Coordinates of C-alpha atoms and ligand atoms in Angstrom, one line a residue:
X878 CA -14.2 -35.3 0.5
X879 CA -11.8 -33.7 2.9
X880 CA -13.3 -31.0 4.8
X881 CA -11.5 -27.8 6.3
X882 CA -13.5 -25.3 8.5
X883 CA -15.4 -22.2 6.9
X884 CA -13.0 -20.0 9.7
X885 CA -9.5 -21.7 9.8
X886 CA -8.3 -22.5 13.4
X887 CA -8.7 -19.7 16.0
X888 CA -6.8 -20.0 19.0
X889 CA -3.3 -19.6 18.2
X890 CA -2.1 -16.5 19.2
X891 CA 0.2 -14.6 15.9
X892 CA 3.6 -14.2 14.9
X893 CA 4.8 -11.7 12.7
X894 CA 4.9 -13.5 9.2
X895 CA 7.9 -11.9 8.0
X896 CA 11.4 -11.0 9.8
X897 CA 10.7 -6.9 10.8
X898 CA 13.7 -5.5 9.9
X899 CA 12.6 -2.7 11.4
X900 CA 9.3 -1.4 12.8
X901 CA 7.3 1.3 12.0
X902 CA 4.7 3.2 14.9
X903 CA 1.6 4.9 13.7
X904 CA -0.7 6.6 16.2
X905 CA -4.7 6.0 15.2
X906 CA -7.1 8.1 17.0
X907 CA -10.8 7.3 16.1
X908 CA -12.6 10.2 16.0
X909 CA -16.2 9.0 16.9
X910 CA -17.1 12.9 17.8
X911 CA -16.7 13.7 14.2
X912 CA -19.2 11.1 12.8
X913 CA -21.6 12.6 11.3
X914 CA -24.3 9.2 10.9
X915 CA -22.9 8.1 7.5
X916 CA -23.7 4.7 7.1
X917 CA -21.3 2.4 4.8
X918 CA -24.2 0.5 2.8
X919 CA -23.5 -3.6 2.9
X920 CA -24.0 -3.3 -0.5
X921 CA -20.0 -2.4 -1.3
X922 CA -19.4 -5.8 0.1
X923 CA -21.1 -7.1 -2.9
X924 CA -20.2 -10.5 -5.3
X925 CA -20.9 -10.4 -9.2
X926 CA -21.3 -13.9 -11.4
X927 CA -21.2 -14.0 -14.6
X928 CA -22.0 -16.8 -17.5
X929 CA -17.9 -17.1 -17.5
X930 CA -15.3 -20.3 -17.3
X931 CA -16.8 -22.1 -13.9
X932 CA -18.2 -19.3 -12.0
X933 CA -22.4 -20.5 -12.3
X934 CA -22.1 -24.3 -13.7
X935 CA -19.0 -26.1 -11.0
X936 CA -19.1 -23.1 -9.1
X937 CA -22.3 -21.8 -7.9
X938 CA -24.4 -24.6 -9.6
X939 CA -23.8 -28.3 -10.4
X940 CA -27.3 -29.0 -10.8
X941 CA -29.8 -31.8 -9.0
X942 CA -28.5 -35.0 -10.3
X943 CA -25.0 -34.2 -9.8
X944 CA -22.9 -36.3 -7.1
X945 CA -21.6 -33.4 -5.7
X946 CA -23.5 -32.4 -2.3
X947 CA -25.9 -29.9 -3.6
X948 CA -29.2 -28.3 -2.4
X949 CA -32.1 -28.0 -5.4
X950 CA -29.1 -28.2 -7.6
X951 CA -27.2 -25.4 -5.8
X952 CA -23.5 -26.6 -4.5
X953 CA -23.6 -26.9 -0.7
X954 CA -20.1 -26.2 -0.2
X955 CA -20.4 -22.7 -1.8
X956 CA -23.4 -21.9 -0.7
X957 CA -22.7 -22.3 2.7
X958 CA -19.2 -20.5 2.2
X959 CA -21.5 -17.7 0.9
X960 CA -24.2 -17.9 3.4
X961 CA -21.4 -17.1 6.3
X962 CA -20.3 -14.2 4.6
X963 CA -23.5 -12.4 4.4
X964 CA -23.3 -11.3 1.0
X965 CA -25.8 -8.6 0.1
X966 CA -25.8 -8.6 -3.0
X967 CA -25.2 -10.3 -6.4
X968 CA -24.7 -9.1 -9.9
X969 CA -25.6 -11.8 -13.0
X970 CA -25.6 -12.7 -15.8
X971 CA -22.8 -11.0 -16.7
X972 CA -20.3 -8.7 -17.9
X973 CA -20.3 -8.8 -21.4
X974 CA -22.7 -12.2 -21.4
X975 CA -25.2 -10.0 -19.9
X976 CA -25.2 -8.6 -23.8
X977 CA -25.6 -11.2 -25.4
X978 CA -28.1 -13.0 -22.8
X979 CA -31.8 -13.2 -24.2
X980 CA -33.5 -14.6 -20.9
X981 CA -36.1 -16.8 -22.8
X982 CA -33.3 -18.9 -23.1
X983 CA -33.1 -19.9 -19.1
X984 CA -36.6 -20.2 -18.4
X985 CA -39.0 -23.0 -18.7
X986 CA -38.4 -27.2 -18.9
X987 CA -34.4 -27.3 -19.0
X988 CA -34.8 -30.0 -22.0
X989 CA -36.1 -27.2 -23.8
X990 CA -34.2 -24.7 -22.9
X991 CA -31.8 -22.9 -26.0
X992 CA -28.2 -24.0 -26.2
X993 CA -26.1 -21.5 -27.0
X994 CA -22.0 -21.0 -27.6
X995 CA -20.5 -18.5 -24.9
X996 CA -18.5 -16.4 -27.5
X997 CA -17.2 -14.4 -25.2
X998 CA -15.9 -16.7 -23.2
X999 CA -14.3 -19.3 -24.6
X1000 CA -16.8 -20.6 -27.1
X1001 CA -17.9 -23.0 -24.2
X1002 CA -21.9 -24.3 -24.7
X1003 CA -24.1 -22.8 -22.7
X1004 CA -27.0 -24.8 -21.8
X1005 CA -28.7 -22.4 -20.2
X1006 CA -29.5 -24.8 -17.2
X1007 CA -28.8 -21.8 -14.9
X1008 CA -31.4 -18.9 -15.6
X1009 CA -34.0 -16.4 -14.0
X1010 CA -35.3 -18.9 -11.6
X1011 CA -32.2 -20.8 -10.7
X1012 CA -30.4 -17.3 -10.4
X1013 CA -33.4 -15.4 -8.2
X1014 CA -34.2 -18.4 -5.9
X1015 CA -30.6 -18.4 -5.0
X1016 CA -30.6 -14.8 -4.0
X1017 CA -33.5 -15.4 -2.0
X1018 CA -31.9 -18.3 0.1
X1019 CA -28.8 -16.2 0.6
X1020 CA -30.8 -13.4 1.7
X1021 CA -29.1 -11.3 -0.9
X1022 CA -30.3 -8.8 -3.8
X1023 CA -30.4 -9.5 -6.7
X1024 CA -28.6 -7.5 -9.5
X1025 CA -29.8 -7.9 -13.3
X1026 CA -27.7 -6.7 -15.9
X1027 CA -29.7 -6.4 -18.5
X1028 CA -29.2 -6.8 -22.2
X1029 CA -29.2 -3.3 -24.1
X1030 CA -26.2 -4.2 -26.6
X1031 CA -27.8 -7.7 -28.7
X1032 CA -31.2 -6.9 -27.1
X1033 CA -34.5 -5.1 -27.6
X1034 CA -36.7 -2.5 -25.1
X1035 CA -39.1 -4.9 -25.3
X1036 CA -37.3 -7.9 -24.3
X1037 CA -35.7 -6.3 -21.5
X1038 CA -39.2 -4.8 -19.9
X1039 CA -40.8 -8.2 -20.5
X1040 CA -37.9 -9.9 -18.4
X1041 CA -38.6 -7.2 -15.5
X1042 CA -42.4 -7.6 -16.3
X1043 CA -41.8 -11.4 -15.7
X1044 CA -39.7 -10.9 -12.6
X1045 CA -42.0 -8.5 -10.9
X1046 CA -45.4 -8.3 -11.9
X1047 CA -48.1 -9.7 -9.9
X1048 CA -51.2 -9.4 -12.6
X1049 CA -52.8 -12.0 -14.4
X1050 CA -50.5 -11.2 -17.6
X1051 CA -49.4 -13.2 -20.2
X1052 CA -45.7 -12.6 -19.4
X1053 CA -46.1 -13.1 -15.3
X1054 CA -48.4 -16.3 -16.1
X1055 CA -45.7 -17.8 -17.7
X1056 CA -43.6 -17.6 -14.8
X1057 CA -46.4 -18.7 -12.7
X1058 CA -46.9 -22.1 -15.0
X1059 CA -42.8 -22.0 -14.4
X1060 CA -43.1 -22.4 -10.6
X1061 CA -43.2 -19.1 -8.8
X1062 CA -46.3 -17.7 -8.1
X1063 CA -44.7 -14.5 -6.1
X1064 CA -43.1 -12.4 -8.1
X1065 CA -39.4 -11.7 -7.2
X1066 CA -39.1 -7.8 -6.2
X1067 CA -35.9 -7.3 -8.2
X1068 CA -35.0 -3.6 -7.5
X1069 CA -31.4 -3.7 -9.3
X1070 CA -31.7 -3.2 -12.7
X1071 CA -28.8 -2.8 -15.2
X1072 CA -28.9 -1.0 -18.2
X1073 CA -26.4 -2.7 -20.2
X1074 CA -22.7 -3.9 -19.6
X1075 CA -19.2 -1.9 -20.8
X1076 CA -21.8 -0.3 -23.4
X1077 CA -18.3 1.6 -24.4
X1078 CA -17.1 -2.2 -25.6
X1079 CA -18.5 -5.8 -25.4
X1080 CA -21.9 -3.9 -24.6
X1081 CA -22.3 -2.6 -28.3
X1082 CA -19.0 -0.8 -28.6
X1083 CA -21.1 2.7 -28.2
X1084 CA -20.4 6.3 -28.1
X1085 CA -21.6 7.7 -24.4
X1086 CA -23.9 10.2 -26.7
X1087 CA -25.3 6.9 -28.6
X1088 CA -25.4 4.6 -25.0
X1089 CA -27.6 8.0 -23.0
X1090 CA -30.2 7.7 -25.5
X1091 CA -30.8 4.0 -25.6
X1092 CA -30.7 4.5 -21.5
X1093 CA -33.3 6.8 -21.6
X1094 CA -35.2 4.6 -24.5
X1095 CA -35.0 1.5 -22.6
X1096 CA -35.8 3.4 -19.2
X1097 CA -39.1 4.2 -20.5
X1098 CA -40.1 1.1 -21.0
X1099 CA -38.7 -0.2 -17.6
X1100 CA -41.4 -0.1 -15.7
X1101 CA -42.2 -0.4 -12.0
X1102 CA -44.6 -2.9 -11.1
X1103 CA -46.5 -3.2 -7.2
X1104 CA -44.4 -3.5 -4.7
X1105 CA -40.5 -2.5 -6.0
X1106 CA -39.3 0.5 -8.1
X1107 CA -36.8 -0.2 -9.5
X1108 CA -33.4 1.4 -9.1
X1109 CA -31.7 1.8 -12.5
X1110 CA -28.1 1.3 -13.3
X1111 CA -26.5 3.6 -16.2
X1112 CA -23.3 1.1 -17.7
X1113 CA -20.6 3.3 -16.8
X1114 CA -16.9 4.1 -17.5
X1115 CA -13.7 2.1 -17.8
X1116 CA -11.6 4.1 -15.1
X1117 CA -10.2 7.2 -16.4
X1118 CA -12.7 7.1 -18.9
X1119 CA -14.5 10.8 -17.6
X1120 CA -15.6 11.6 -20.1
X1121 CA -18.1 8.8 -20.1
X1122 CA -19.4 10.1 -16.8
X1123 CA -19.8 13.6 -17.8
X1124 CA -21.5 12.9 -21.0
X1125 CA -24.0 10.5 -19.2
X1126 CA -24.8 12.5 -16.2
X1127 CA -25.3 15.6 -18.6
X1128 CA -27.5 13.5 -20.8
X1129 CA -29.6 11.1 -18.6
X1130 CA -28.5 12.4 -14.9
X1131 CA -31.9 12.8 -14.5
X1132 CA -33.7 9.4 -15.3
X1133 CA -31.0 6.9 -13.4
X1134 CA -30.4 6.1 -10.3
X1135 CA -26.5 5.5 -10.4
X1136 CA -24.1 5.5 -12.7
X1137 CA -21.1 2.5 -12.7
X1138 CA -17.3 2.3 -13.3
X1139 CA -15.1 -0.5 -13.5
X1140 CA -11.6 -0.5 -12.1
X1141 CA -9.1 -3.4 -12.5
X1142 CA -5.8 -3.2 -10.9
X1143 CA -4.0 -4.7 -14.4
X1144 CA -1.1 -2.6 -15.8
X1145 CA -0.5 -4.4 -19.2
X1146 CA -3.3 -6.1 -20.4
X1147 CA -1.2 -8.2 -22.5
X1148 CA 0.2 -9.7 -20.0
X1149 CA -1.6 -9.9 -16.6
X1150 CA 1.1 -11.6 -15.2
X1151 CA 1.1 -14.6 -12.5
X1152 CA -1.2 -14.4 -9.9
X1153 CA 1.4 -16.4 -7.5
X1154 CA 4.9 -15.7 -9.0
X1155 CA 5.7 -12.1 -8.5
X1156 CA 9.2 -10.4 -6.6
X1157 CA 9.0 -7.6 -4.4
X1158 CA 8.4 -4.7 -7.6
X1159 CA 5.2 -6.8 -8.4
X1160 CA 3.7 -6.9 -4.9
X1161 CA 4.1 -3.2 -4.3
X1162 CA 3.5 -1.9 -7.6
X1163 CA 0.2 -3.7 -7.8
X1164 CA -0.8 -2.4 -4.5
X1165 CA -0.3 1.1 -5.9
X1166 CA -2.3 0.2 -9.1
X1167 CA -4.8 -0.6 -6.9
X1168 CA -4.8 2.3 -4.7
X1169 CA -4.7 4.6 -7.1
X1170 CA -8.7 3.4 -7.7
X1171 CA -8.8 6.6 -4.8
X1172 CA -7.8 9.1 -7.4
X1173 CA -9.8 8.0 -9.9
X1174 CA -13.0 7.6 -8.1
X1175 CA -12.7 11.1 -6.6
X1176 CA -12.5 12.4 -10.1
X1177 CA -15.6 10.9 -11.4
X1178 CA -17.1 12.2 -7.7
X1179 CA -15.9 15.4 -8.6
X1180 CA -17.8 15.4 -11.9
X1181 CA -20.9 14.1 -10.7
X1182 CA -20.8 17.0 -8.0
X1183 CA -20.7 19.3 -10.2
X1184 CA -23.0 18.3 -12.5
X1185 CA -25.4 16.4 -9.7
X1186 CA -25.0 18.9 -6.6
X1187 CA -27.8 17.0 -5.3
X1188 CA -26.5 14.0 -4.9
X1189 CA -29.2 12.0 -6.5
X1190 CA -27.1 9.7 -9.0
X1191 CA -24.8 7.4 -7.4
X1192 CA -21.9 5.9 -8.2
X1193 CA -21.5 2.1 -8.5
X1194 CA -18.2 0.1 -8.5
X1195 CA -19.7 -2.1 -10.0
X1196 CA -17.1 -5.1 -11.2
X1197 CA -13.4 -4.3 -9.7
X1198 CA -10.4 -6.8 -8.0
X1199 CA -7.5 -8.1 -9.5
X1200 CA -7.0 -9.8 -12.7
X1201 CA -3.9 -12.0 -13.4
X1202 CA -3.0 -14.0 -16.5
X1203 CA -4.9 -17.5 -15.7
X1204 CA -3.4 -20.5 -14.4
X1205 CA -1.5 -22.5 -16.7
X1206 CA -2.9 -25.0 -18.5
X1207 CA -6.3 -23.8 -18.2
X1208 CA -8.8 -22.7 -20.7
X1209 CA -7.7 -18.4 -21.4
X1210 CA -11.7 -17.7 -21.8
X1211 CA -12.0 -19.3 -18.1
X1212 CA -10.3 -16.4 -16.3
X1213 CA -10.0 -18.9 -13.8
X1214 CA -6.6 -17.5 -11.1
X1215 CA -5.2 -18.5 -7.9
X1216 CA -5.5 -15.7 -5.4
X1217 CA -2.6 -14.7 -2.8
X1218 CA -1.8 -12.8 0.3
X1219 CA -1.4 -9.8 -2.5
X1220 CA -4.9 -10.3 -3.8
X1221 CA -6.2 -9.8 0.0
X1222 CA -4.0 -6.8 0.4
X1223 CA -5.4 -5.4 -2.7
X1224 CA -9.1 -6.5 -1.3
X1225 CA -8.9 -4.3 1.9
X1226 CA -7.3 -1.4 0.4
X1227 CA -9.8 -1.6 -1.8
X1228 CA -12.6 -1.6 0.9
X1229 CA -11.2 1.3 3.1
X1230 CA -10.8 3.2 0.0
X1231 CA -14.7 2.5 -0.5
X1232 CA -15.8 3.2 3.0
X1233 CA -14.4 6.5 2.6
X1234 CA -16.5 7.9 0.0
X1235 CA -19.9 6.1 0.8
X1236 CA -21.5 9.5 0.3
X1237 CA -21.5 8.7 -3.4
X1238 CA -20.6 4.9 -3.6
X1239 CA -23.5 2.9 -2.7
X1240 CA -22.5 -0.5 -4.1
X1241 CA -19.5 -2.1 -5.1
X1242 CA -18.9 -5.6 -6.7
X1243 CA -16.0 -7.7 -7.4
X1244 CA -15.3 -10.1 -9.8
X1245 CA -16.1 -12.7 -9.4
X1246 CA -17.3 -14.7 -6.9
X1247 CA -16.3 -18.1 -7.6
X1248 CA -13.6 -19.4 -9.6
X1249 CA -13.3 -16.6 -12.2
X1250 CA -10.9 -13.5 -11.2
X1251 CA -9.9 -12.5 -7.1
X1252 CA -12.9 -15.0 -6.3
X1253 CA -13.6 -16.1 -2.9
X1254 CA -13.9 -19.5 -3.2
X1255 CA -12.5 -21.9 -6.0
X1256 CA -13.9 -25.3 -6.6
X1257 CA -12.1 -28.3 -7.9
X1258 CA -14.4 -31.4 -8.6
X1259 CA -16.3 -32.1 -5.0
X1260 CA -13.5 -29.6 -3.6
X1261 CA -13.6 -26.3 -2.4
X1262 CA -11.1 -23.7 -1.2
X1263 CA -12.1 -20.0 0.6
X1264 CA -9.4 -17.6 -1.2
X1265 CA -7.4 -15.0 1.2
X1266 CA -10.2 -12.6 -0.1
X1267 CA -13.0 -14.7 1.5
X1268 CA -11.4 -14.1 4.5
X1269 CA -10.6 -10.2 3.9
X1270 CA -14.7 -10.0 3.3
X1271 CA -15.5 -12.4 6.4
X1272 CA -13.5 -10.3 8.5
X1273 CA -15.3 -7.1 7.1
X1274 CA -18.7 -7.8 7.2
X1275 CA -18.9 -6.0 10.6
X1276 CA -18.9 -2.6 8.6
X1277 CA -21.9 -3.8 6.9
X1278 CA -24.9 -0.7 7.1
X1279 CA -22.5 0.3 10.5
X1280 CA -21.7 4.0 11.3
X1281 CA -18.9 5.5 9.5
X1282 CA -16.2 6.7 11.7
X1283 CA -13.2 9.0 10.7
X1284 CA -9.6 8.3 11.7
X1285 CA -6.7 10.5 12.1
X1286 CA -3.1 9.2 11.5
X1287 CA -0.4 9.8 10.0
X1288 CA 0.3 7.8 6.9
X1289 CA 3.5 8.1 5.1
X1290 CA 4.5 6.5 1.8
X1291 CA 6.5 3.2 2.7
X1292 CA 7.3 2.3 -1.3
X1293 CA 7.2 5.0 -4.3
X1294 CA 6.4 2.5 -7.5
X1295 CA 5.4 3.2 -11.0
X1296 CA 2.0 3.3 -10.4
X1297 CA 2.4 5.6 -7.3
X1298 CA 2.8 5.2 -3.4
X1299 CA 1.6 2.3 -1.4
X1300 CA 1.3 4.0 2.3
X1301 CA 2.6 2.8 5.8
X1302 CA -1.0 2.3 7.0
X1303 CA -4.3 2.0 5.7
X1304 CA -7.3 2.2 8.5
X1305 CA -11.2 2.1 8.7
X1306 CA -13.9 2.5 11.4
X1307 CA -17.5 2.1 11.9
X1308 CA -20.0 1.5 14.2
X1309 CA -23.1 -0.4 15.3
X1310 CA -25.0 -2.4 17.8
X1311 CA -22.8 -0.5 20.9
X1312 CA -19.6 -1.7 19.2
X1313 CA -16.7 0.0 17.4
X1314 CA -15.0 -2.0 14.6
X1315 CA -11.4 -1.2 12.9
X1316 CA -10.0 -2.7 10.3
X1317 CA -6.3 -1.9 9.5
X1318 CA -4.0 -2.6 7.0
X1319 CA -0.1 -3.2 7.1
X1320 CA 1.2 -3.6 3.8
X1321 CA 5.2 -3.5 4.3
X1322 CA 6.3 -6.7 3.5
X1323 CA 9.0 -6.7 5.9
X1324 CA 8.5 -4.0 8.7
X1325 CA 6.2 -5.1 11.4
X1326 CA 3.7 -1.8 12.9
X1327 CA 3.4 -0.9 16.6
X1328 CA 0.4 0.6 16.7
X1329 CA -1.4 3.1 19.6
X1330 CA -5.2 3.2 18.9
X1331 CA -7.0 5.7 21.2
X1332 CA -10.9 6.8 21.3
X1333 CA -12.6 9.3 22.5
X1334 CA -16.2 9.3 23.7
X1335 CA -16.3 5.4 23.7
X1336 CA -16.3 4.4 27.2
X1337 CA -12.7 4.2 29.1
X1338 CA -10.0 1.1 27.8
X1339 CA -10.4 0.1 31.2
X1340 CA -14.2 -1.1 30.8
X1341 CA -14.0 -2.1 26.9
X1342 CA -13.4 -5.4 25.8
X1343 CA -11.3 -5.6 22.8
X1344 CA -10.7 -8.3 20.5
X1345 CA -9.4 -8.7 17.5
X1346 CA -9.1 -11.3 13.7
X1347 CA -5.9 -11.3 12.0
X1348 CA -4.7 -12.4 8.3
X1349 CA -1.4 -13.2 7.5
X1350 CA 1.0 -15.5 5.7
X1351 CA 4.2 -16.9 6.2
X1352 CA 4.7 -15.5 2.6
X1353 CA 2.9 -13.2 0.4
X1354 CA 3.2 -15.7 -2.0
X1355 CA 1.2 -18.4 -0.1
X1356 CA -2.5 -19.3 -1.5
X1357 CA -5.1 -22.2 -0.3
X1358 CA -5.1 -25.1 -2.5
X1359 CA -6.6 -28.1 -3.3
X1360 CA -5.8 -31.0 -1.0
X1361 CA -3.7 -29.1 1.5
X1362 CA -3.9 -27.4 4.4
X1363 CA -5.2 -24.0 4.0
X1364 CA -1.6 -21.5 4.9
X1365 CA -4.2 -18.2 4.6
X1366 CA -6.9 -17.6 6.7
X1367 CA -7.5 -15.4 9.8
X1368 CA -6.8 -16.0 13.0
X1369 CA -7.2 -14.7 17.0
X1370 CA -5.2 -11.6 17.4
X1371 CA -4.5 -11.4 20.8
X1372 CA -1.5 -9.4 21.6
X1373 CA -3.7 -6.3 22.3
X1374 CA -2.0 -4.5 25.8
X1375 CA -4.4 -1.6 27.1
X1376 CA -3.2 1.7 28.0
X1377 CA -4.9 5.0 29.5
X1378 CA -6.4 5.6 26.3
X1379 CA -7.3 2.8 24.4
X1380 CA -4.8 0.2 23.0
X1381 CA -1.4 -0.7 21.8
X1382 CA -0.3 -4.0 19.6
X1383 CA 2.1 -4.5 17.1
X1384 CA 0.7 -5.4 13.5
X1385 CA 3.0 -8.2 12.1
X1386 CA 4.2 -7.1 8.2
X1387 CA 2.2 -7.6 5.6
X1388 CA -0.9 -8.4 7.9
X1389 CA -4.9 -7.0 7.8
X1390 CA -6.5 -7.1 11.4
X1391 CA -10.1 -6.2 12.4
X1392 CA -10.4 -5.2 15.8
X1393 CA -13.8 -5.3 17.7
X1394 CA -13.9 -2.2 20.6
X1395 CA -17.3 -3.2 23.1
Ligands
LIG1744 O1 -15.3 -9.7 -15.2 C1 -14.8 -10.1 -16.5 C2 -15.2 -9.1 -17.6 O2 -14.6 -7.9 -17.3 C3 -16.7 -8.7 -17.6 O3 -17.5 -9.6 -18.3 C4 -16.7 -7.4 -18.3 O4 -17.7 -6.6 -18.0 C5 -15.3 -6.8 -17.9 O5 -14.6 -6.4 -19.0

């Protein structure tokens, strides 16, 4: 098996990927005086898996008789790829299989264990080899939470509040015996807890008036059990779907903890188009599509302001990335797509959109995290690839639970498209552990960005040590495959010149750096 490192080669120093036929400026001033102790919760760097194409069996699981290096069954290559990126949280089983998932099915001796056909996904058989235990243990050896979407649309109250019984009850019951006499003694402590998936479509095709009161039926029967209450997830809107919010927050606002909403940056669903053939239209228009997730989640902020003035319910983004038509000649249930120097773009516009409104966002999770969707790593027998997006999240995790920081520049629209404007510059700032951290996003594909970052109260550019990850691409186009050299992954930005009041370095085009102030 050929081997490339989790972080690609680090010394070299960057060259603008494209020609600049021109170069913008853009003067960032952190404004550290204005923070106001918001924390940006690690949970919007969060992963989902779902019962889909390869994501659990070749992806996170390949079980403990397979030749493929593996830990209690548990792919080593993956797992390690996700151990380094410090995930903090993982959605499962699913997406729609969440509604049709009846967990008796995944737990006990795996010859026993039901064998089922994946109808939404391809008709593919299920074995159910990968369950509760499989699922949970792995969240506890990643040091992640787990969260369970739970099945409201094929299922019952009562099968759904014996799965949380099972997972979290430490009595001598029936229910948490059987998952003693199943090899866990403790029980899990799973404080994420999904009421359903897309209850508007594969979740039971359900009006929002029909979906609040089977939330506040199955609630009550959700119970907390010593040692975790749980935190309950109300299946939320398809994008510009308010209504969905307003109904639910007016209806059961007061018995969950969050509400969700997906957002996909697709503009025809019947055809997704490539993930790796696109001109310049495609790149930029996509970009806006996916920007223009800002818009939408202020409008469902706006509702729940209104109608939570509180701020008790938040709001959960809780499956969103890109989603291209899958790679030819594989199975169309799979969703199984390559992932470019566009799909990292989209990934950190996407996160400084979120880190902006953490006030209401407390979790967001993209789909998916391994060979289904803008994954972060794709697997190819004993192969394994780290997307541009793996990197995008490795080189964010340093906002993880930091100190929110607000920036002032001036961002103009570079490109008017379709779907709206893609900006000049897209920044974001936190801070923790005595450090400042700024991650900055140039999407112009040809224009290269000088840049003039200044603080305030931090202490002078003359004591501060400043360093700095960059990721960039030849060509937007370029992906890591099988076999190959990786062409995407970050690298040592080091052409950072100090000045009287911070710094000054010129941001190659279509390039994301994170820059580490100490
Ligand atoms: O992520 C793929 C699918 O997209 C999920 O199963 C579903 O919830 C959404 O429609």
């Amino acid at each position: 098996m050929k081997k490339f490192s989790l972080i690609c080669a680090v010394l070299a120093t960057v060259t603008a990927g494209f020609s600049a036929s021109a170069q913008q400026k853009a003067d960032v001033k952190l404004r550290e005086s204005a923070a106001d102790g918001t924390i940006i919760p690690k949970e919007i760097y969060g992963q989902f898996s779902e019962h889909l194409g390869r994501c659990i069996y070749d992806g996170l699981w390949v079980g403990k008789d397979s030749e493929i290096p593996n830990v209690d069954g548990y792919r080593l290559d993956v797992f390690n790829a996700l151990k380094e990126l410090q995930v903090p949280v993982m959605r499962w089983p699913g997406g729609c299989f969440a509604d049709d998932y009846h967990w008796m099915d995944g737990v006990g001796p795996l010859e026993q264990r039901t064998k089922i056909a994946n109808n939404n996904w391809g008709g593919t058989l299920e074995d159910n080899s990968f369950g509760t235990h499989e699922f949970l243990n792995l969240c506890e050896k990643l040091g992640c939470e787990p969260y369970i979407s739970g099945n409201v649309g094929s299922g019952t109250p009562e099968e759904l509040a014996k799965w949380v019984e099972y997972m979290n009850s430490d009595a001598p019951s029936t229910v948490a015996n059987m998952r003693r006499a199943n090899g866990r003694e403790e029980p899990w402590h799973v404080k994420y807890l999904g009421i359903g998936n897309e209850a508007w479509g594969c979740g039971g095709n359900m009006r929002p008036e029909y979906y609040s009161d089977l939330f506040r039926r199955y609630t009550t029967y959700t119970r907390d059990y010593k040692g975790e209450r749980l935190y309950k997830i109300a299946s939320g809107a398809s994008d510009y779907d308010y209504n969905w919010t307003e109904v639910c927050l007016n209806a059961i606002g007061d018995k969950m903890d969050a509400i969700a909403v997906h957002y996909y940056s697709v503009i025809d669903w019947n055809d997704k188009t490539a993930a790796t053939k696109f001109d310049d239209e495609g790149y930029y228009k996509f970009l806006a599509k996916a920007l223009d997730i800002e818009p939408t989640i202020q409008k469902h902020i706006a509702i729940m302001d209104r109608l939570d003035p509180e701020g008790k319910v938040d709001l959960l983004v809780d499956e969103w990335g890109t989603w291209w038509n899958v790679e030819p000649g594989t199975n169309p249930g799979h969703l199984y797509q390559q992932s470019t120097m566009r799909d990292a773009m989209v990934a950190a516009l996407s996160l400084n959109v979120f880190q902006k409104y953490t006030r209401r966002i407390k979790m967001a999770n993209i789909a998916q995290v391994v060979n289904v969707l803008q994954a972060m790593v794709l697997t190819k027998g004993d192969q394994m690839v780290l997307t541009p997006t793996y990197h995008v999240f490795n080189m964010y995790k340093v906002h993880q639970d930091a100190e929110f920081i607000p920036v002032e520049f001036d961002s103009k629209p570079l490109v008017w498209t379709e779907k709206g404007a893609v900006p000049t510059l897209s920044v974001s700032a936190s801070r923790k552990d005595g450090a400042i951290h700024v991650s900055l996003v140039n999407p112009s594909l040809d224009q290269a960005q000088k840049v003039t970052l200044s603080w305030e109260t931090f202490k002078s550019s003359a004591k501060a040590n400043v360093s700095g990850v960059i990721l960039s691409a030849k060509d937007v186009h370029d992906f890591n495959d099988f076999g190959v050299e990786p062409k995407v992954c970050n690298k040592e930005f080091k052409n950072i010149k100090k000045t009287a009041k911070g710094i000054e370095f010129e941001m190659p085009a279509a390039s994301i750096i994170t820059l580490e102030i100490k």
